Amino acid sequence: MASSQTSQTSVQSRSFRSVAAVIALCWLAVFFDGMDVNIYGATMPHLLADDGLGFSPGIAGTVGSWTTFGMLIGALLAGTLTDWLGRKPLVTASVVLFSLGSAVCALAPSAGVFGAGRFVSGLGLGGLMPIGLAIVAEFAPPRRAALATGLLMTSYHAGGMAATGIGLAVAPEHGWRWVFWAGVIPAVIAVPLVLKWLPESPGVLYAKGRTDAAYAVADRFGLDRPGTTEAPQAGAKGRMSAIGALFAPGTRWATPLLWIASFAGLLLVYGVSTWLPELMRASGYSLTSSVTFLMVINAGGIVGMLVAGRTADRFGPVKVSAIWFVLTACGAFLLRTHLPLGVAYAVVFLTGVWLFSAQTMVYAATARVYAPAERATGLGWVTGIGRIGAVVGPSLGGAVVAGGNAGLGFTTFAVAAVLGATAITLVPLARRGRPARSVTPAPAQTAA
């Protein structure tokens, strides 16, 4: 009895300070994820200007879609396999993959080889995100999961700002290839830190029969000791069971709605990240100003993550995501017209506040819909299916830019935001009257 009370006290006292190392490692990995994704958009004008590479707006859009198609595959595989192979091995593999892809891009003699490099990067980039989200959802302090998710995702936009800064500082004078060489840095910095310091999920350790190790990690970070309800099932049967649980009575209608919301959100995130500089140039802004817009929108994204996370912990991630999607539609619609430069910066900043955190709150809502044993799989499929939107976004943007109609591009993004708002709003209605998916923590025991 005393042992059980000790466990409950430990969980209740879990704070950001006690799990700071875990969140910091995930933050660093996703920082490099954001840097690698945004390097492409930051170097786009220079890639298009390189006659030897053979890029055109249409080819650039196709290459962007190859990247996000790799992300789709990576997310689905990682989200399904992470409960079997473990969080740490897949985080490591993901970072190595997108660093390797960046090296291929830096050496690419043609658009085809460059596209292959971006596909390899996409496999790693897509795999990292659902795993990082699952780790943070598991280790986050009680009642602070949305804020922890938002805090994690600030790293993506910090990485985007770093990519833009590197692009502005390096590409004009030294060429775009050196910018992609910077994308190899994650393998040198992040991988050793992850291997040494990132803890494995207690539930995964328990499922592998490593009960003592599972209890040790849970006790160290103030988590409930895992039991059979928290641990994922082992083997291929367990993988299929986790996928089937996404369509159980409590989630069968919420799951496709989350997929649609993620589709719309990632169409926005990757469409805007890839094509915002070129769309702003088509609207009449200078090259330098157009690239700077990418940094401004990512700065807005950082602010938005913190605001949305705190707000969602109070009012719920579904409400915040829906409102943020609507505000994103308003911001995208305003950008259809040529605004004074200062006003344009302000609108782009505010649109960044809403756009990126609208999608992040879809992830926070997903973490609440699924039970712990299914959470990584659920997040993997929400991000993976959402990557279809990430595939569509860059291709759609390329077609619009090739047609010279920036206004149509911003209108398309506004429509996608309305679709996302509608889908996420319907999630609670889809779960109304369904059985609650509650999980009873296993009683604490003395490790054998």
Short mmCIF file of C-alpha atoms in Angstrom, two decimals:
data_model
loop_
_atom_site.label_atom_id
_atom_site.label_comp_id
_atom_site.label_asym_id
_atom_site.label_seq_id
_atom_site.Cartn_x
_atom_site.Cartn_y
_atom_site.Cartn_z
CA MET A 1 0.00 0.00 0.00
CA ALA A 2 2.79 2.37 0.92
CA SER A 3 4.56 1.52 -2.32
CA SER A 4 1.43 2.37 -4.33
CA GLN A 5 1.07 5.71 -2.53
CA THR A 6 4.73 6.48 -3.24
CA SER A 7 4.18 5.86 -6.95
CA GLN A 8 1.12 8.12 -7.06
CA THR A 9 2.99 10.87 -5.23
CA SER A 10 5.87 10.56 -7.68
CA VAL A 11 3.55 10.89 -10.66
CA GLN A 12 1.74 13.87 -9.17
CA SER A 13 5.05 15.62 -8.45
CA ARG A 14 6.42 15.05 -11.96
CA SER A 15 7.34 18.45 -13.38
CA PHE A 16 9.05 19.86 -16.44
CA ARG A 17 12.27 19.99 -14.43
CA SER A 18 12.20 16.27 -13.66
CA VAL A 19 11.76 15.32 -17.34
CA ALA A 20 13.78 18.22 -18.78
CA ALA A 21 16.52 15.95 -20.16
CA VAL A 22 14.02 13.85 -22.12
CA ILE A 23 12.20 16.84 -23.59
CA ALA A 24 15.51 18.58 -24.36
CA LEU A 25 16.79 15.59 -26.34
CA CYS A 26 13.54 15.35 -28.30
CA TRP A 27 13.67 19.14 -28.81
CA LEU A 28 17.19 18.90 -30.27
CA ALA A 29 16.27 16.05 -32.63
CA VAL A 30 13.15 17.84 -33.90
CA PHE A 31 15.18 21.09 -34.23
CA PHE A 32 17.35 19.34 -36.80
CA ASP A 33 14.19 17.89 -38.39
CA GLY A 34 12.81 21.41 -38.86
CA MET A 35 16.14 22.65 -40.18
CA ASP A 36 16.32 19.90 -42.79
CA VAL A 37 12.72 20.38 -43.94
CA ASN A 38 13.10 24.15 -44.32
CA ILE A 39 16.52 24.04 -46.01
CA TYR A 40 14.73 23.14 -49.24
CA GLY A 41 12.45 26.18 -49.19
CA ALA A 42 15.30 28.45 -48.05
CA THR A 43 17.49 27.42 -51.01
CA MET A 44 14.70 27.23 -53.58
CA PRO A 45 15.57 30.48 -55.44
CA HIS A 46 19.20 29.32 -55.75
CA LEU A 47 18.23 25.83 -56.88
CA LEU A 48 16.01 27.31 -59.59
CA ALA A 49 18.84 29.64 -60.67
CA ASP A 50 21.36 26.75 -61.01
CA ASP A 51 21.17 25.89 -64.74
CA GLY A 52 23.41 22.85 -64.30
CA LEU A 53 20.99 21.20 -61.88
CA GLY A 54 18.03 21.38 -64.24
CA PHE A 55 15.40 22.66 -61.81
CA SER A 56 12.13 24.33 -62.85
CA PRO A 57 9.13 25.25 -60.65
CA GLY A 58 7.36 22.07 -61.76
CA ILE A 59 10.36 19.82 -61.05
CA ALA A 60 10.94 21.59 -57.73
CA GLY A 61 7.35 20.84 -56.70
CA THR A 62 7.77 17.21 -57.68
CA VAL A 63 10.98 16.90 -55.67
CA GLY A 64 9.21 18.47 -52.70
CA SER A 65 6.55 15.80 -53.03
CA TRP A 66 9.18 13.06 -53.13
CA THR A 67 10.42 14.37 -49.80
CA THR A 68 6.98 14.28 -48.24
CA PHE A 69 6.21 10.88 -49.80
CA GLY A 70 9.29 9.61 -47.98
CA MET A 71 7.91 11.23 -44.83
CA LEU A 72 4.62 9.38 -45.31
CA ILE A 73 6.40 6.02 -45.51
CA GLY A 74 8.72 6.90 -42.64
CA ALA A 75 5.87 7.98 -40.36
CA LEU A 76 3.77 4.89 -41.00
CA LEU A 77 6.71 2.53 -40.52
CA ALA A 78 8.14 4.27 -37.46
CA GLY A 79 4.78 4.71 -35.74
CA THR A 80 4.02 1.02 -36.18
CA LEU A 81 7.51 -0.35 -35.42
CA THR A 82 8.56 1.86 -32.52
CA ASP A 83 6.63 -0.20 -29.93
CA TRP A 84 8.43 -3.30 -31.22
CA LEU A 85 11.98 -2.05 -31.82
CA GLY A 86 12.00 0.74 -29.24
CA ARG A 87 12.03 4.55 -29.27
CA LYS A 88 15.80 5.08 -29.05
CA PRO A 89 16.84 2.90 -32.05
CA LEU A 90 14.25 4.51 -34.31
CA VAL A 91 15.09 8.07 -33.23
CA THR A 92 18.74 7.29 -34.00
CA ALA A 93 17.93 5.71 -37.37
CA SER A 94 15.70 8.65 -38.33
CA VAL A 95 18.40 11.24 -37.61
CA VAL A 96 21.01 9.22 -39.53
CA LEU A 97 18.68 8.89 -42.52
CA PHE A 98 17.88 12.56 -42.95
CA SER A 99 21.55 13.50 -42.44
CA LEU A 100 22.54 10.98 -45.12
CA GLY A 101 19.89 12.37 -47.48
CA SER A 102 21.23 15.89 -46.99
CA ALA A 103 24.74 14.69 -47.92
CA VAL A 104 23.36 13.13 -51.12
CA CYS A 105 21.70 16.45 -51.99
CA ALA A 106 24.94 18.36 -51.40
CA LEU A 107 26.73 16.08 -53.89
CA ALA A 108 23.85 15.77 -56.40
CA PRO A 109 24.86 16.33 -60.06
CA SER A 110 21.25 16.44 -61.27
CA ALA A 111 17.67 17.04 -60.17
CA GLY A 112 17.02 13.28 -60.18
CA VAL A 113 19.82 12.49 -57.72
CA PHE A 114 18.83 15.51 -55.65
CA GLY A 115 15.27 14.18 -55.50
CA ALA A 116 16.54 10.77 -54.38
CA GLY A 117 18.42 12.47 -51.56
CA ARG A 118 15.32 14.34 -50.49
CA PHE A 119 13.35 11.07 -50.50
CA VAL A 120 15.91 9.47 -48.17
CA SER A 121 15.76 12.56 -45.95
CA GLY A 122 11.99 12.26 -45.95
CA LEU A 123 12.14 8.71 -44.59
CA GLY A 124 14.06 9.96 -41.58
CA LEU A 125 12.11 13.19 -41.16
CA GLY A 126 8.77 11.36 -41.26
CA GLY A 127 9.92 8.70 -38.82
CA LEU A 128 11.24 11.11 -36.21
CA MET A 129 8.13 13.21 -35.63
CA PRO A 130 5.62 10.58 -34.37
CA ILE A 131 8.27 9.02 -32.14
CA GLY A 132 9.21 12.37 -30.62
CA LEU A 133 5.55 13.20 -30.04
CA ALA A 134 4.93 9.80 -28.41
CA ILE A 135 7.93 10.20 -26.09
CA VAL A 136 6.84 13.67 -24.98
CA ALA A 137 3.23 12.55 -24.48
CA GLU A 138 4.45 9.69 -22.28
CA PHE A 139 6.91 11.69 -20.17
CA ALA A 140 5.05 15.04 -19.99
CA PRO A 141 3.88 16.27 -16.56
CA PRO A 142 0.22 15.51 -15.75
CA ARG A 143 -2.22 18.01 -17.28
CA ARG A 144 0.63 19.64 -19.24
CA ALA A 145 0.71 17.34 -22.27
CA ALA A 146 -0.48 19.98 -24.76
CA LEU A 147 2.04 22.53 -23.49
CA ALA A 148 4.81 19.91 -23.67
CA THR A 149 3.78 19.10 -27.26
CA GLY A 150 3.80 22.79 -28.14
CA LEU A 151 7.18 23.24 -26.47
CA LEU A 152 8.59 20.33 -28.48
CA MET A 153 7.31 21.80 -31.73
CA THR A 154 8.95 25.18 -31.09
CA SER A 155 12.13 23.33 -32.00
CA TYR A 156 10.81 22.60 -35.48
CA HIS A 157 10.38 26.31 -36.12
CA ALA A 158 13.65 27.22 -34.46
CA GLY A 159 15.20 24.77 -36.91
CA GLY A 160 13.29 26.44 -39.74
CA MET A 161 14.66 29.82 -38.71
CA ALA A 162 18.17 28.36 -38.54
CA ALA A 163 17.77 26.95 -42.05
CA THR A 164 16.61 30.33 -43.35
CA GLY A 165 19.51 32.07 -41.65
CA ILE A 166 22.00 29.59 -43.10
CA GLY A 167 20.40 29.99 -46.52
CA LEU A 168 20.63 33.79 -46.38
CA ALA A 169 24.19 33.80 -45.04
CA VAL A 170 25.76 30.95 -47.01
CA ALA A 171 23.93 30.32 -50.30
CA PRO A 172 24.40 33.72 -52.03
CA GLU A 173 28.18 33.70 -51.58
CA HIS A 174 29.14 30.02 -51.31
CA GLY A 175 26.31 28.26 -53.14
CA TRP A 176 23.37 26.11 -52.11
CA ARG A 177 25.43 22.93 -51.71
CA TRP A 178 27.08 24.20 -48.53
CA VAL A 179 23.66 24.77 -47.02
CA PHE A 180 22.86 21.07 -47.48
CA TRP A 181 26.22 20.09 -45.99
CA ALA A 182 24.95 21.80 -42.83
CA GLY A 183 22.20 19.17 -42.83
CA VAL A 184 24.80 16.51 -42.02
CA ILE A 185 25.49 18.10 -38.61
CA PRO A 186 22.61 16.23 -36.83
CA ALA A 187 24.34 12.88 -37.28
CA VAL A 188 27.43 14.29 -35.56
CA ILE A 189 25.71 16.11 -32.69
CA ALA A 190 22.31 14.54 -31.97
CA VAL A 191 23.02 10.83 -32.46
CA PRO A 192 25.68 10.47 -29.71
CA LEU A 193 23.51 12.40 -27.24
CA VAL A 194 20.43 10.31 -28.01
CA LEU A 195 22.33 7.04 -27.67
CA LYS A 196 23.77 8.06 -24.32
CA TRP A 197 20.94 9.92 -22.61
CA LEU A 198 17.51 9.22 -24.15
CA PRO A 199 15.55 6.75 -21.97
CA GLU A 200 13.51 3.97 -23.51
CA SER A 201 9.75 3.88 -22.98
CA PRO A 202 8.86 1.90 -19.82
CA GLY A 203 5.93 0.35 -21.69
CA VAL A 204 8.21 -0.89 -24.48
CA LEU A 205 10.73 -2.26 -21.98
CA TYR A 206 7.92 -4.04 -20.11
CA ALA A 207 6.59 -5.55 -23.34
CA LYS A 208 10.07 -6.92 -24.08
CA GLY A 209 10.16 -8.62 -20.68
CA ARG A 210 12.67 -6.17 -19.20
CA THR A 211 10.52 -5.51 -16.15
CA ASP A 212 13.30 -4.27 -13.85
CA ALA A 213 14.52 -1.77 -16.46
CA ALA A 214 10.95 -0.62 -17.11
CA TYR A 215 10.32 0.02 -13.43
CA ALA A 216 13.68 1.78 -13.05
CA VAL A 217 12.89 4.26 -15.85
CA ALA A 218 9.35 4.80 -14.55
CA ASP A 219 10.59 5.48 -11.01
CA ARG A 220 13.38 7.78 -12.21
CA PHE A 221 11.05 10.04 -14.17
CA GLY A 222 7.95 9.79 -11.98
CA LEU A 223 5.86 7.69 -14.38
CA ASP A 224 3.37 4.98 -13.43
CA ARG A 225 4.98 1.58 -13.48
CA PRO A 226 3.68 -0.13 -16.63
CA GLY A 227 1.29 -3.06 -16.60
CA THR A 228 -0.26 -5.14 -19.36
CA THR A 229 -2.74 -2.39 -20.29
CA GLU A 230 0.00 0.19 -20.83
CA ALA A 231 2.44 -2.09 -22.62
CA PRO A 232 2.12 -2.70 -26.37
CA GLN A 233 1.66 -6.27 -27.51
CA ALA A 234 4.79 -7.92 -28.85
CA GLY A 235 5.38 -9.31 -32.33
CA ALA A 236 3.52 -8.98 -35.62
CA LYS A 237 0.23 -9.83 -33.93
CA GLY A 238 0.76 -6.89 -31.60
CA ARG A 239 1.41 -4.53 -34.51
CA MET A 240 -1.83 -5.59 -36.21
CA SER A 241 -3.72 -5.36 -32.92
CA ALA A 242 -2.52 -1.79 -32.39
CA ILE A 243 -3.64 -0.79 -35.89
CA GLY A 244 -7.02 -2.49 -35.39
CA ALA A 245 -7.50 -0.58 -32.12
CA LEU A 246 -7.55 2.67 -34.10
CA PHE A 247 -10.99 1.57 -35.34
CA ALA A 248 -12.35 0.22 -32.07
CA PRO A 249 -15.79 1.44 -30.90
CA GLY A 250 -14.31 4.45 -29.08
CA THR A 251 -12.21 5.66 -32.02
CA ARG A 252 -13.49 4.26 -35.32
CA TRP A 253 -15.00 7.59 -36.46
CA ALA A 254 -12.52 9.87 -34.72
CA THR A 255 -9.57 8.22 -36.49
CA PRO A 256 -10.47 9.24 -40.07
CA LEU A 257 -11.39 12.75 -38.88
CA LEU A 258 -7.96 13.09 -37.27
CA TRP A 259 -6.44 11.89 -40.53
CA ILE A 260 -8.33 14.55 -42.51
CA ALA A 261 -7.33 17.30 -40.07
CA SER A 262 -3.71 16.18 -40.27
CA PHE A 263 -3.92 16.05 -44.08
CA ALA A 264 -5.11 19.66 -44.19
CA GLY A 265 -2.63 20.83 -41.58
CA LEU A 266 0.40 19.24 -43.22
CA LEU A 267 -0.67 20.46 -46.66
CA LEU A 268 -0.45 23.93 -45.13
CA VAL A 269 2.80 23.36 -43.23
CA TYR A 270 4.76 21.89 -46.12
CA GLY A 271 3.10 23.88 -48.87
CA VAL A 272 3.89 27.14 -47.08
CA SER A 273 7.39 26.04 -45.95
CA THR A 274 8.32 25.11 -49.52
CA TRP A 275 6.68 27.89 -51.52
CA LEU A 276 6.19 30.97 -49.34
CA PRO A 277 9.33 32.74 -50.66
CA GLU A 278 8.35 32.16 -54.29
CA LEU A 279 4.70 33.11 -53.68
CA MET A 280 5.80 36.36 -52.05
CA ARG A 281 8.14 37.06 -54.98
CA ALA A 282 5.25 36.47 -57.36
CA SER A 283 3.27 38.98 -55.30
CA GLY A 284 5.89 41.65 -55.99
CA TYR A 285 8.33 41.48 -53.06
CA SER A 286 12.12 41.39 -53.48
CA LEU A 287 14.19 38.18 -53.29
CA THR A 288 15.70 39.06 -49.90
CA SER A 289 12.33 40.04 -48.43
CA SER A 290 10.70 36.90 -49.82
CA VAL A 291 13.21 34.58 -48.16
CA THR A 292 12.99 36.60 -44.92
CA PHE A 293 9.24 35.92 -44.84
CA LEU A 294 10.11 32.25 -44.21
CA MET A 295 12.05 33.24 -41.08
CA VAL A 296 9.22 35.52 -39.93
CA ILE A 297 6.55 32.84 -40.29
CA ASN A 298 8.69 30.37 -38.31
CA ALA A 299 9.20 32.98 -35.58
CA GLY A 300 5.42 33.24 -35.41
CA GLY A 301 5.29 29.46 -35.21
CA ILE A 302 7.47 29.44 -32.08
CA VAL A 303 5.25 31.99 -30.33
CA GLY A 304 2.14 30.12 -31.47
CA MET A 305 3.32 26.80 -30.04
CA LEU A 306 3.74 28.27 -26.56
CA VAL A 307 0.45 30.17 -26.65
CA ALA A 308 -1.51 27.24 -28.12
CA GLY A 309 -0.01 24.73 -25.68
CA ARG A 310 -0.95 26.70 -22.58
CA THR A 311 -4.39 27.52 -23.99
CA ALA A 312 -5.06 23.90 -24.98
CA ASP A 313 -4.19 22.59 -21.51
CA ARG A 314 -6.99 24.83 -20.23
CA PHE A 315 -9.63 24.61 -22.96
CA GLY A 316 -8.66 21.45 -24.84
CA PRO A 317 -6.57 20.95 -28.00
CA VAL A 318 -9.60 20.37 -30.25
CA LYS A 319 -11.06 23.83 -29.62
CA VAL A 320 -7.70 25.54 -30.00
CA SER A 321 -6.87 23.65 -33.20
CA ALA A 322 -10.24 24.51 -34.78
CA ILE A 323 -9.99 28.22 -33.96
CA TRP A 324 -6.36 28.38 -35.08
CA PHE A 325 -7.25 26.76 -38.43
CA VAL A 326 -9.93 29.40 -39.01
CA LEU A 327 -7.50 32.21 -38.18
CA THR A 328 -4.97 30.65 -40.56
CA ALA A 329 -7.56 30.80 -43.34
CA CYS A 330 -8.06 34.51 -42.62
CA GLY A 331 -4.30 35.18 -42.71
CA ALA A 332 -3.81 33.27 -45.98
CA PHE A 333 -6.71 35.13 -47.57
CA LEU A 334 -5.20 38.49 -46.58
CA LEU A 335 -1.92 37.58 -48.27
CA ARG A 336 -3.69 37.32 -51.64
CA THR A 337 -3.17 41.06 -52.10
CA HIS A 338 0.10 43.02 -52.21
CA LEU A 339 0.38 44.65 -48.80
CA PRO A 340 2.88 47.28 -47.60
CA LEU A 341 6.04 45.48 -46.53
CA GLY A 342 5.60 46.12 -42.77
CA VAL A 343 1.97 45.01 -42.86
CA ALA A 344 2.92 41.92 -44.87
CA TYR A 345 5.52 40.95 -42.25
CA ALA A 346 2.91 41.35 -39.49
CA VAL A 347 0.32 39.23 -41.33
CA VAL A 348 2.90 36.52 -42.12
CA PHE A 349 4.02 36.47 -38.46
CA LEU A 350 0.45 36.12 -37.18
CA THR A 351 -0.33 33.48 -39.77
CA GLY A 352 2.69 31.55 -38.47
CA VAL A 353 1.32 31.87 -34.91
CA TRP A 354 -1.85 30.10 -36.01
CA LEU A 355 -0.85 27.83 -38.89
CA PHE A 356 1.79 25.58 -37.34
CA SER A 357 0.22 25.23 -33.90
CA ALA A 358 -3.16 24.34 -35.45
CA GLN A 359 -1.50 21.19 -36.79
CA THR A 360 0.41 20.56 -33.56
CA MET A 361 -2.83 20.65 -31.56
CA VAL A 362 -4.13 17.91 -33.87
CA TYR A 363 -1.26 15.81 -32.48
CA ALA A 364 -2.13 16.83 -28.92
CA ALA A 365 -5.76 15.83 -29.53
CA THR A 366 -4.58 12.50 -30.98
CA ALA A 367 -2.60 11.75 -27.81
CA ARG A 368 -5.84 12.13 -25.82
CA VAL A 369 -7.95 9.97 -28.14
CA TYR A 370 -5.82 6.82 -27.94
CA ALA A 371 -4.81 4.73 -24.92
CA PRO A 372 -1.07 4.50 -24.04
CA ALA A 373 -0.59 1.10 -25.66
CA GLU A 374 -1.93 2.48 -28.97
CA ARG A 375 -0.67 6.07 -28.76
CA ALA A 376 2.54 5.69 -30.79
CA THR A 377 0.69 3.76 -33.51
CA GLY A 378 -2.13 6.31 -33.53
CA LEU A 379 0.30 9.22 -33.80
CA GLY A 380 2.25 7.40 -36.49
CA TRP A 381 -0.84 6.91 -38.63
CA VAL A 382 -2.16 10.44 -38.04
CA THR A 383 1.17 11.90 -39.10
CA GLY A 384 1.62 9.32 -41.86
CA ILE A 385 -1.77 9.78 -43.50
CA GLY A 386 -1.34 13.50 -42.98
CA ARG A 387 1.81 13.28 -45.08
CA ILE A 388 -0.45 12.80 -48.10
CA GLY A 389 -1.30 16.46 -47.57
CA ALA A 390 2.42 17.15 -47.29
CA VAL A 391 2.89 15.43 -50.66
CA VAL A 392 0.06 17.44 -52.23
CA GLY A 393 1.14 20.80 -50.78
CA PRO A 394 4.51 21.23 -52.53
CA SER A 395 3.20 19.84 -55.86
CA LEU A 396 0.17 22.11 -55.70
CA GLY A 397 2.38 25.08 -54.86
CA GLY A 398 4.68 24.26 -57.77
CA ALA A 399 1.75 24.17 -60.19
CA VAL A 400 0.46 27.51 -58.90
CA VAL A 401 3.88 29.20 -59.08
CA ALA A 402 4.42 27.84 -62.59
CA GLY A 403 1.12 29.48 -63.54
CA GLY A 404 2.20 32.78 -62.01
CA ASN A 405 -0.93 33.12 -59.84
CA ALA A 406 0.15 33.78 -56.25
CA GLY A 407 -3.39 34.74 -55.23
CA LEU A 408 -4.67 31.30 -56.18
CA GLY A 409 -1.96 29.71 -54.03
CA PHE A 410 -2.99 31.65 -50.93
CA THR A 411 -6.67 30.89 -51.62
CA THR A 412 -5.84 27.18 -51.81
CA PHE A 413 -4.13 27.36 -48.42
CA ALA A 414 -7.17 29.15 -46.95
CA VAL A 415 -9.50 26.39 -48.20
CA ALA A 416 -7.22 23.72 -46.68
CA ALA A 417 -7.39 25.54 -43.33
CA VAL A 418 -11.19 25.52 -43.40
CA LEU A 419 -11.14 21.77 -44.12
CA GLY A 420 -8.85 21.21 -41.13
CA ALA A 421 -11.10 23.27 -38.85
CA THR A 422 -14.17 21.28 -39.90
CA ALA A 423 -12.55 17.87 -39.39
CA ILE A 424 -11.04 18.55 -35.97
CA THR A 425 -14.29 20.14 -34.75
CA LEU A 426 -16.16 16.90 -35.50
CA VAL A 427 -13.80 14.66 -33.46
CA PRO A 428 -15.64 15.13 -30.12
CA LEU A 429 -18.98 14.50 -31.86
CA ALA A 430 -17.59 11.29 -33.36
CA ARG A 431 -16.62 10.09 -29.88
CA ARG A 432 -19.87 11.13 -28.18
CA GLY A 433 -21.61 8.14 -26.70
CA ARG A 434 -18.64 5.88 -27.32
CA PRO A 435 -16.97 3.95 -24.52
CA ALA A 436 -14.31 5.94 -22.70
CA ARG A 437 -10.79 4.76 -23.32
CA SER A 438 -9.47 5.00 -19.81
CA VAL A 439 -6.43 3.23 -18.50
CA THR A 440 -5.98 2.12 -14.91
CA PRO A 441 -2.35 2.39 -13.82
CA ALA A 442 -0.75 -0.78 -12.61
CA PRO A 443 -0.04 -0.82 -8.89
CA ALA A 444 3.52 -0.07 -8.00
CA GLN A 445 5.62 -2.98 -6.85
CA THR A 446 9.08 -3.48 -5.54
CA ALA A 447 11.30 -4.38 -8.47
CA ALA A 448 12.33 -8.00 -8.30
#
